[in-house]
Amino acid sequence: MKKQLSRLLLGGTLILLAACAGKPKLTVNLPEKFEGQEVEIINFLDSTKIASGTVTNGNLQLEVDVDQPVFASVMIDGRTRAFYVIEPGNATVNDSTSSAIGTPLNDRFAGLISTLDSIENLDDMPLYIDYVEKNYNDNKDNALGSYFGIEWLKYADIEKADSMLKTAPEALKTSPKTEHYIKFARLREATSPGKQYIDFDGETADGKPQAFSSLVKPGVYTLVDFWASWCPYCVKELPELASLHEKWNGKGLEIVGVAVRDTPDDTKGAVNKHGISWQVLYNTQRKPYEIYGFSGIPHHILIGPDGKIVSRGETVAQINTRLEKELLKQE
């Protein structure tokens, strides 16, 4: 009888807690520049709109009705401003935060993404991949698995990606994002170390057609830096590239900058502003992504004297260490 009473009391407590939590509610606080703009809550996996509203007096409150927690993007003018786990309770997004806070899964994600940002600043890709893989496995049974699963697929090799998807939740397995990144994993496999590089077209600084292959000289190493003027990480590493260029230019290494998703004028402005002295291929837009399957920039590919890919995804420091082994032994 006591056990039965305990169960009844526990059940009543859970019902009361659920009632107190209420429907998912998101409060968005934004500065004056966003006044009158539409904010959309978009399903992260399939890009469907879940809710929307207009910023009034720097504030917007949205109530969402979903059957189970959903990982979503908070978007303004087509750009993701923050991430939000739709779950019972009151969550908040501010202009200075990249994720919502105030409910259990949102608070957990905010802590995990803060650590991930710190790892990204270390420029240690293996550590980054290990972290997102671990957190996918730790969270694949809740909404956070959607984010970490996609983030892992961005960089996973095709065998690990295929293996992961065998046990993935159905929503992740059938997501358009998953289809996209599986395609990119296959492209990375086709352009992995040991494979011949693939040519594509761009333009010269004055707008004339130019093939990437015209900048890859046989008999020397070519470091290809896929970058853009709007990419802060790309700009941050330019001094490192300049040092590498000064050290090895004329001694067996050429550097080629390939501007992606950038206007020629913006690329020229960055070349002049930062004093880029190596060759640059302009106006390639998304072509290199669709050939080499990388998901973020800067991305580096080192091509050997024979035209075969030696490495990809390495940092400037790692490439310098590799060149010291390869080029110094030739002297």
mmCIF file of C-alpha atoms in Angstrom:
data_model
loop_
_atom_site.group_PDB
_atom_site.id
_atom_site.type_symbol
_atom_site.label_atom_id
_atom_site.label_comp_id
_atom_site.label_asym_id
_atom_site.label_seq_id
_atom_site.Cartn_x
_atom_site.Cartn_y
_atom_site.Cartn_z
ATOM 1 C CA MET A 1 0.000 0.000 0.000
ATOM 2 C CA LYS A 2 2.837 2.367 0.883
ATOM 3 C CA LYS A 3 4.584 1.595 -2.419
ATOM 4 C CA GLN A 4 1.370 2.223 -4.339
ATOM 5 C CA LEU A 5 0.884 5.530 -2.513
ATOM 6 C CA SER A 6 4.489 6.493 -3.265
ATOM 7 C CA ARG A 7 3.938 5.785 -6.952
ATOM 8 C CA LEU A 8 0.792 7.895 -6.970
ATOM 9 C CA LEU A 9 2.571 10.764 -5.229
ATOM 10 C CA LEU A 10 5.549 10.509 -7.618
ATOM 11 C CA GLY A 11 3.248 10.450 -10.625
ATOM 12 C CA GLY A 12 1.406 13.493 -9.339
ATOM 13 C CA THR A 13 4.681 15.321 -8.775
ATOM 14 C CA LEU A 14 5.842 14.612 -12.340
ATOM 15 C CA ILE A 15 2.536 15.838 -13.753
ATOM 16 C CA LEU A 16 2.824 18.989 -11.662
ATOM 17 C CA LEU A 17 6.412 19.603 -12.842
ATOM 18 C CA ALA A 18 5.385 19.116 -16.464
ATOM 19 C CA ALA A 19 2.507 21.530 -16.022
ATOM 20 C CA CYS A 20 4.819 24.127 -14.442
ATOM 21 C CA ALA A 21 7.266 23.780 -17.312
ATOM 22 C CA GLY A 22 4.514 24.610 -19.785
ATOM 23 C CA LYS A 23 4.893 24.884 -23.530
ATOM 24 C CA PRO A 24 8.263 25.767 -25.028
ATOM 25 C CA LYS A 25 8.683 29.529 -24.951
ATOM 26 C CA LEU A 26 11.556 31.538 -26.400
ATOM 27 C CA THR A 27 12.290 35.165 -25.564
ATOM 28 C CA VAL A 28 14.565 36.943 -28.040
ATOM 29 C CA ASN A 29 16.241 40.193 -26.945
ATOM 30 C CA LEU A 30 17.870 42.167 -29.757
ATOM 31 C CA PRO A 31 19.354 45.650 -30.233
ATOM 32 C CA GLU A 32 17.690 48.478 -32.132
ATOM 33 C CA LYS A 33 19.149 47.550 -35.518
ATOM 34 C CA PHE A 34 16.870 44.476 -35.603
ATOM 35 C CA GLU A 35 13.681 46.431 -34.922
ATOM 36 C CA GLY A 36 10.841 45.283 -37.209
ATOM 37 C CA GLN A 37 12.748 42.296 -38.584
ATOM 38 C CA GLU A 38 11.299 38.802 -38.751
ATOM 39 C CA VAL A 39 12.833 36.112 -36.559
ATOM 40 C CA GLU A 40 12.313 32.505 -37.669
ATOM 41 C CA ILE A 41 12.732 29.275 -35.747
ATOM 42 C CA ILE A 42 13.883 26.686 -38.283
ATOM 43 C CA ASN A 43 14.227 22.933 -37.810
ATOM 44 C CA PHE A 44 17.981 22.317 -37.936
ATOM 45 C CA LEU A 45 17.748 18.998 -39.763
ATOM 46 C CA ASP A 46 15.153 19.649 -42.460
ATOM 47 C CA SER A 47 15.067 23.496 -42.644
ATOM 48 C CA THR A 48 11.267 23.688 -42.185
ATOM 49 C CA LYS A 49 9.867 26.771 -40.462
ATOM 50 C CA ILE A 50 8.453 26.030 -37.020
ATOM 51 C CA ALA A 51 7.537 29.538 -35.824
ATOM 52 C CA SER A 52 8.208 33.185 -36.583
ATOM 53 C CA GLY A 53 7.553 36.669 -35.258
ATOM 54 C CA THR A 54 8.576 40.302 -35.574
ATOM 55 C CA VAL A 55 10.941 42.156 -33.253
ATOM 56 C CA THR A 56 9.090 44.949 -31.444
ATOM 57 C CA ASN A 57 10.812 47.277 -28.975
ATOM 58 C CA GLY A 58 13.857 45.005 -29.054
ATOM 59 C CA ASN A 59 11.899 41.992 -27.899
ATOM 60 C CA LEU A 60 10.086 38.965 -29.272
ATOM 61 C CA GLN A 61 8.353 36.105 -27.496
ATOM 62 C CA LEU A 62 7.460 32.903 -29.299
ATOM 63 C CA GLU A 63 5.508 29.914 -28.036
ATOM 64 C CA VAL A 64 6.074 26.661 -29.890
ATOM 65 C CA ASP A 65 4.052 23.474 -29.794
ATOM 66 C CA VAL A 66 6.059 20.318 -30.595
ATOM 67 C CA ASP A 67 5.591 16.661 -29.672
ATOM 68 C CA GLN A 68 9.203 16.181 -28.543
ATOM 69 C CA PRO A 69 12.352 18.313 -28.187
ATOM 70 C CA VAL A 70 13.681 19.615 -31.503
ATOM 71 C CA PHE A 71 17.055 21.204 -32.250
ATOM 72 C CA ALA A 72 16.457 24.442 -34.162
ATOM 73 C CA SER A 73 18.170 27.492 -35.614
ATOM 74 C CA VAL A 74 17.094 31.027 -34.742
ATOM 75 C CA MET A 75 17.398 32.946 -38.000
ATOM 76 C CA ILE A 76 17.173 36.591 -39.031
ATOM 77 C CA ASP A 77 17.362 37.654 -42.672
ATOM 78 C CA GLY A 78 18.422 34.169 -43.724
ATOM 79 C CA ARG A 79 21.323 33.967 -41.285
ATOM 80 C CA THR A 80 21.602 31.782 -38.191
ATOM 81 C CA ARG A 81 21.902 34.012 -35.116
ATOM 82 C CA ALA A 82 21.688 31.277 -32.471
ATOM 83 C CA PHE A 83 20.670 27.694 -31.767
ATOM 84 C CA TYR A 84 17.648 26.727 -29.673
ATOM 85 C CA VAL A 85 16.449 23.398 -28.343
ATOM 86 C CA ILE A 86 12.646 23.499 -28.388
ATOM 87 C CA GLU A 87 11.639 21.882 -25.094
ATOM 88 C CA PRO A 88 9.185 22.734 -22.281
ATOM 89 C CA GLY A 89 10.174 25.835 -20.310
ATOM 90 C CA ASN A 90 11.295 29.418 -20.853
ATOM 91 C CA ALA A 91 14.491 29.955 -22.816
ATOM 92 C CA THR A 92 16.209 33.193 -23.812
ATOM 93 C CA VAL A 93 18.440 34.324 -26.673
ATOM 94 C CA ASN A 94 20.399 37.586 -26.633
ATOM 95 C CA ASP A 95 22.337 39.205 -29.450
ATOM 96 C CA SER A 96 25.613 38.387 -27.691
ATOM 97 C CA THR A 97 24.902 34.657 -27.331
ATOM 98 C CA SER A 98 25.098 31.921 -29.951
ATOM 99 C CA SER A 99 22.747 29.577 -28.131
ATOM 100 C CA ALA A 100 19.635 29.799 -25.998
ATOM 101 C CA ILE A 101 19.778 29.317 -22.229
ATOM 102 C CA GLY A 102 17.220 28.689 -19.503
ATOM 103 C CA THR A 103 16.109 25.075 -19.961
ATOM 104 C CA PRO A 104 18.018 21.820 -19.315
ATOM 105 C CA LEU A 105 19.010 20.872 -22.863
ATOM 106 C CA ASN A 106 19.683 24.487 -23.847
ATOM 107 C CA ASP A 107 21.935 25.009 -20.831
ATOM 108 C CA ARG A 108 23.761 21.752 -21.566
ATOM 109 C CA PHE A 109 24.277 22.745 -25.194
ATOM 110 C CA ALA A 110 25.518 26.222 -24.222
ATOM 111 C CA GLY A 111 28.245 24.634 -22.104
ATOM 112 C CA LEU A 112 29.214 22.108 -24.788
ATOM 113 C CA ILE A 113 29.350 24.699 -27.578
ATOM 114 C CA SER A 114 31.501 26.990 -25.414
ATOM 115 C CA THR A 115 34.053 24.185 -25.064
ATOM 116 C CA LEU A 116 33.812 23.440 -28.790
ATOM 117 C CA ASP A 117 34.543 27.099 -29.601
ATOM 118 C CA SER A 118 37.643 26.918 -27.380
ATOM 119 C CA ILE A 119 38.825 23.805 -29.223
ATOM 120 C CA GLU A 120 38.223 25.510 -32.575
ATOM 121 C CA ASN A 121 40.454 28.387 -31.477
ATOM 122 C CA LEU A 122 43.254 25.869 -30.858
ATOM 123 C CA ASP A 123 43.165 24.985 -34.574
ATOM 124 C CA ASP A 124 43.390 21.293 -33.647
ATOM 125 C CA MET A 125 41.135 19.465 -36.092
ATOM 126 C CA PRO A 126 41.622 15.918 -34.680
ATOM 127 C CA LEU A 127 40.656 17.182 -31.206
ATOM 128 C CA TYR A 128 37.630 18.979 -32.710
ATOM 129 C CA ILE A 129 36.455 15.837 -34.514
ATOM 130 C CA ASP A 130 36.956 13.667 -31.398
ATOM 131 C CA TYR A 131 34.905 16.123 -29.341
ATOM 132 C CA VAL A 132 31.928 16.257 -31.721
ATOM 133 C CA GLU A 133 32.036 12.468 -32.174
ATOM 134 C CA LYS A 134 31.957 11.914 -28.400
ATOM 135 C CA ASN A 135 29.115 14.368 -27.903
ATOM 136 C CA TYR A 136 27.121 12.830 -30.736
ATOM 137 C CA ASN A 137 27.398 9.428 -29.066
ATOM 138 C CA ASP A 138 26.573 10.935 -25.654
ATOM 139 C CA ASN A 139 23.505 12.764 -27.008
ATOM 140 C CA LYS A 140 22.222 10.774 -29.982
ATOM 141 C CA ASP A 141 19.086 9.895 -28.022
ATOM 142 C CA ASN A 142 18.179 13.540 -27.433
ATOM 143 C CA ALA A 143 17.876 16.678 -29.561
ATOM 144 C CA LEU A 144 21.543 17.691 -29.141
ATOM 145 C CA GLY A 145 22.536 14.669 -31.222
ATOM 146 C CA SER A 146 21.175 16.444 -34.293
ATOM 147 C CA TYR A 147 23.793 19.190 -34.052
ATOM 148 C CA PHE A 148 26.767 17.037 -33.089
ATOM 149 C CA GLY A 149 25.865 14.351 -35.619
ATOM 150 C CA ILE A 150 25.904 16.855 -38.484
ATOM 151 C CA GLU A 151 29.054 18.528 -37.157
ATOM 152 C CA TRP A 152 30.789 15.154 -37.094
ATOM 153 C CA LEU A 153 29.648 14.286 -40.620
ATOM 154 C CA LYS A 154 31.223 17.494 -41.913
ATOM 155 C CA TYR A 155 34.677 16.022 -41.316
ATOM 156 C CA ALA A 156 34.266 12.242 -40.974
ATOM 157 C CA ASP A 157 35.690 9.824 -43.512
ATOM 158 C CA ILE A 158 33.115 7.943 -45.519
ATOM 159 C CA GLU A 159 33.543 4.597 -43.726
ATOM 160 C CA LYS A 160 32.933 6.128 -40.285
ATOM 161 C CA ALA A 161 30.055 8.195 -41.656
ATOM 162 C CA ASP A 162 28.347 5.133 -43.147
ATOM 163 C CA SER A 163 28.864 3.184 -39.914
ATOM 164 C CA MET A 164 27.470 6.022 -37.811
ATOM 165 C CA LEU A 165 24.309 6.281 -39.866
ATOM 166 C CA LYS A 166 23.437 2.600 -39.404
ATOM 167 C CA THR A 167 22.434 3.320 -35.813
ATOM 168 C CA ALA A 168 21.472 6.993 -36.156
ATOM 169 C CA PRO A 169 17.983 8.260 -35.270
ATOM 170 C CA GLU A 170 15.677 8.270 -38.285
ATOM 171 C CA ALA A 171 15.386 12.076 -38.356
ATOM 172 C CA LEU A 172 19.168 12.432 -38.647
ATOM 173 C CA LYS A 173 19.520 9.524 -41.065
ATOM 174 C CA THR A 174 17.016 11.013 -43.534
ATOM 175 C CA SER A 175 17.964 14.671 -43.104
ATOM 176 C CA PRO A 176 18.824 16.735 -46.222
ATOM 177 C CA LYS A 177 21.862 17.984 -44.274
ATOM 178 C CA THR A 178 23.023 14.406 -43.785
ATOM 179 C CA GLU A 179 22.614 13.683 -47.500
ATOM 180 C CA HIS A 180 24.684 16.779 -48.291
ATOM 181 C CA TYR A 181 27.550 15.906 -45.949
ATOM 182 C CA ILE A 182 27.626 12.238 -46.959
ATOM 183 C CA LYS A 183 28.095 13.476 -50.518
ATOM 184 C CA PHE A 184 30.945 15.678 -49.322
ATOM 185 C CA ALA A 185 32.530 12.747 -47.455
ATOM 186 C CA ARG A 186 32.604 10.836 -50.740
ATOM 187 C CA LEU A 187 34.182 13.839 -52.457
ATOM 188 C CA ARG A 188 36.877 13.984 -49.765
ATOM 189 C CA GLU A 189 37.548 10.299 -50.309
ATOM 190 C CA ALA A 190 37.951 10.906 -54.062
ATOM 191 C CA THR A 191 40.456 13.702 -53.370
ATOM 192 C CA SER A 192 42.278 12.166 -50.403
ATOM 193 C CA PRO A 193 46.093 11.952 -50.094
ATOM 194 C CA GLY A 194 47.543 9.865 -52.877
ATOM 195 C CA LYS A 195 44.905 10.931 -55.440
ATOM 196 C CA GLN A 196 45.586 13.302 -58.345
ATOM 197 C CA TYR A 197 44.296 16.823 -57.833
ATOM 198 C CA ILE A 198 41.229 17.880 -59.840
ATOM 199 C CA ASP A 199 41.186 21.032 -61.932
ATOM 200 C CA PHE A 200 38.532 23.776 -61.909
ATOM 201 C CA ASP A 201 38.078 27.291 -63.298
ATOM 202 C CA GLY A 202 38.301 30.735 -61.763
ATOM 203 C CA GLU A 203 39.466 34.161 -62.866
ATOM 204 C CA THR A 204 42.519 36.383 -62.829
ATOM 205 C CA ALA A 205 42.498 39.652 -60.885
ATOM 206 C CA ASP A 206 41.297 41.467 -64.017
ATOM 207 C CA GLY A 207 38.426 39.056 -64.643
ATOM 208 C CA LYS A 208 39.899 36.816 -67.336
ATOM 209 C CA PRO A 209 39.196 33.059 -67.213
ATOM 210 C CA GLN A 210 41.954 31.077 -65.544
ATOM 211 C CA ALA A 211 42.335 27.385 -64.755
ATOM 212 C CA PHE A 212 43.518 26.323 -61.333
ATOM 213 C CA SER A 213 45.964 23.955 -63.049
ATOM 214 C CA SER A 214 47.779 26.920 -64.599
ATOM 215 C CA LEU A 215 48.936 27.878 -61.097
ATOM 216 C CA VAL A 216 50.115 24.398 -60.072
ATOM 217 C CA LYS A 217 53.709 24.026 -61.237
ATOM 218 C CA PRO A 218 55.031 20.504 -61.880
ATOM 219 C CA GLY A 219 58.176 19.620 -59.960
ATOM 220 C CA VAL A 220 57.409 21.665 -56.831
ATOM 221 C CA TYR A 221 55.012 21.464 -53.907
ATOM 222 C CA THR A 222 51.903 23.628 -54.117
ATOM 223 C CA LEU A 223 50.068 24.695 -50.981
ATOM 224 C CA VAL A 224 46.472 25.543 -51.864
ATOM 225 C CA ASP A 225 44.755 27.874 -49.402
ATOM 226 C CA PHE A 226 40.971 27.982 -49.868
ATOM 227 C CA TRP A 227 39.928 31.253 -48.244
ATOM 228 C CA ALA A 228 37.672 34.340 -48.430
ATOM 229 C CA SER A 229 37.956 37.987 -47.449
ATOM 230 C CA TRP A 230 34.982 37.690 -45.050
ATOM 231 C CA CYS A 231 36.452 34.721 -43.143
ATOM 232 C CA PRO A 232 38.113 35.878 -39.869
ATOM 233 C CA TYR A 233 40.027 32.621 -39.424
ATOM 234 C CA CYS A 234 41.405 32.943 -42.962
ATOM 235 C CA VAL A 235 42.609 36.487 -42.321
ATOM 236 C CA LYS A 236 44.041 35.527 -38.922
ATOM 237 C CA GLU A 237 46.391 32.961 -40.431
ATOM 238 C CA LEU A 238 47.670 35.143 -43.294
ATOM 239 C CA PRO A 239 50.821 36.165 -41.348
ATOM 240 C CA GLU A 240 51.647 32.456 -40.888
ATOM 241 C CA LEU A 241 51.225 31.861 -44.608
ATOM 242 C CA ALA A 242 53.390 34.896 -45.353
ATOM 243 C CA SER A 243 56.164 33.481 -43.140
ATOM 244 C CA LEU A 244 55.863 30.093 -44.843
ATOM 245 C CA HIS A 245 55.994 31.769 -48.258
ATOM 246 C CA GLU A 246 59.092 33.758 -47.324
ATOM 247 C CA LYS A 247 60.808 30.644 -45.967
ATOM 248 C CA TRP A 248 60.149 28.292 -48.886
ATOM 249 C CA ASN A 249 59.475 30.471 -51.942
ATOM 250 C CA GLY A 250 61.925 29.507 -54.654
ATOM 251 C CA LYS A 251 63.034 26.484 -52.625
ATOM 252 C CA GLY A 252 60.441 23.981 -53.755
ATOM 253 C CA LEU A 253 57.115 25.477 -52.629
ATOM 254 C CA GLU A 254 54.489 27.661 -54.275
ATOM 255 C CA ILE A 255 51.386 28.974 -52.503
ATOM 256 C CA VAL A 256 48.108 29.472 -54.347
ATOM 257 C CA GLY A 257 45.211 31.246 -52.694
ATOM 258 C CA VAL A 258 41.801 30.213 -54.018
ATOM 259 C CA ALA A 259 39.035 32.697 -53.176
ATOM 260 C CA VAL A 260 35.697 30.942 -52.552
ATOM 261 C CA ARG A 261 32.220 32.430 -52.067
ATOM 262 C CA ASP A 262 33.659 35.917 -52.419
ATOM 263 C CA THR A 263 33.242 38.817 -54.838
ATOM 264 C CA PRO A 264 36.325 39.666 -56.913
ATOM 265 C CA ASP A 265 36.321 43.226 -55.565
ATOM 266 C CA ASP A 266 36.304 42.026 -51.952
ATOM 267 C CA THR A 267 39.067 39.536 -52.702
ATOM 268 C CA LYS A 268 41.178 42.254 -54.339
ATOM 269 C CA GLY A 269 40.619 44.512 -51.364
ATOM 270 C CA ALA A 270 41.844 41.813 -48.976
ATOM 271 C CA VAL A 271 44.849 40.992 -51.176
ATOM 272 C CA ASN A 272 45.901 44.657 -51.133
ATOM 273 C CA LYS A 273 45.079 45.269 -47.472
ATOM 274 C CA HIS A 274 46.993 42.257 -46.195
ATOM 275 C CA GLY A 275 49.815 42.371 -48.713
ATOM 276 C CA ILE A 276 49.262 38.878 -50.105
ATOM 277 C CA SER A 277 52.282 38.207 -52.316
ATOM 278 C CA TRP A 278 51.439 34.737 -53.623
ATOM 279 C CA GLN A 279 49.219 33.848 -56.563
ATOM 280 C CA VAL A 280 45.461 34.122 -56.096
ATOM 281 C CA LEU A 281 42.680 32.558 -58.148
ATOM 282 C CA TYR A 282 39.543 34.729 -58.038
ATOM 283 C CA ASN A 283 35.810 34.148 -58.272
ATOM 284 C CA THR A 284 35.630 30.359 -57.925
ATOM 285 C CA GLN A 285 32.525 30.634 -55.708
ATOM 286 C CA ARG A 286 31.413 27.105 -54.632
ATOM 287 C CA LYS A 287 33.189 25.064 -57.308
ATOM 288 C CA PRO A 288 36.026 23.881 -55.029
ATOM 289 C CA TYR A 289 33.539 22.769 -52.345
ATOM 290 C CA GLU A 290 31.763 20.596 -54.892
ATOM 291 C CA ILE A 291 35.043 18.968 -55.958
ATOM 292 C CA TYR A 292 37.042 18.611 -52.751
ATOM 293 C CA GLY A 293 34.185 18.252 -50.256
ATOM 294 C CA PHE A 294 35.439 20.563 -47.522
ATOM 295 C CA SER A 295 32.898 22.233 -45.251
ATOM 296 C CA GLY A 296 34.761 25.199 -43.785
ATOM 297 C CA ILE A 297 37.571 27.587 -44.554
ATOM 298 C CA PRO A 298 40.449 28.092 -44.382
ATOM 299 C CA HIS A 299 41.145 24.678 -45.832
ATOM 300 C CA HIS A 300 44.592 23.623 -47.009
ATOM 301 C CA ILE A 301 45.580 21.041 -49.583
ATOM 302 C CA LEU A 302 49.239 20.276 -50.265
ATOM 303 C CA ILE A 303 49.929 19.009 -53.781
ATOM 304 C CA GLY A 304 53.185 17.192 -54.474
ATOM 305 C CA PRO A 305 55.614 17.702 -57.369
ATOM 306 C CA ASP A 306 53.877 14.860 -59.243
ATOM 307 C CA GLY A 307 50.424 16.461 -58.989
ATOM 308 C CA LYS A 308 49.186 14.052 -56.324
ATOM 309 C CA ILE A 309 47.646 15.263 -53.096
ATOM 310 C CA VAL A 310 50.060 14.892 -50.178
ATOM 311 C CA SER A 311 47.853 16.144 -47.347
ATOM 312 C CA ARG A 312 44.664 18.053 -46.694
ATOM 313 C CA GLY A 313 43.197 19.797 -43.685
ATOM 314 C CA GLU A 314 46.570 20.382 -42.017
ATOM 315 C CA THR A 315 47.506 23.633 -40.268
ATOM 316 C CA VAL A 316 50.229 25.922 -41.604
ATOM 317 C CA ALA A 317 52.542 24.715 -38.813
ATOM 318 C CA GLN A 318 51.919 21.062 -39.716
ATOM 319 C CA ILE A 319 52.607 21.773 -43.373
ATOM 320 C CA ASN A 320 55.852 23.550 -42.462
ATOM 321 C CA THR A 321 56.979 20.484 -40.481
ATOM 322 C CA ARG A 322 56.133 18.263 -43.436
ATOM 323 C CA LEU A 323 58.067 20.490 -45.846
ATOM 324 C CA GLU A 324 61.102 20.524 -43.573
ATOM 325 C CA LYS A 325 61.228 16.734 -43.794
ATOM 326 C CA GLU A 326 60.634 16.616 -47.540
ATOM 327 C CA LEU A 327 62.527 19.625 -48.874
ATOM 328 C CA LEU A 328 65.526 19.751 -46.568
ATOM 329 C CA LYS A 329 66.410 16.130 -47.308
ATOM 330 C CA GLN A 330 66.584 17.034 -51.009
ATOM 331 C CA GLU A 331 69.322 19.624 -50.405
#
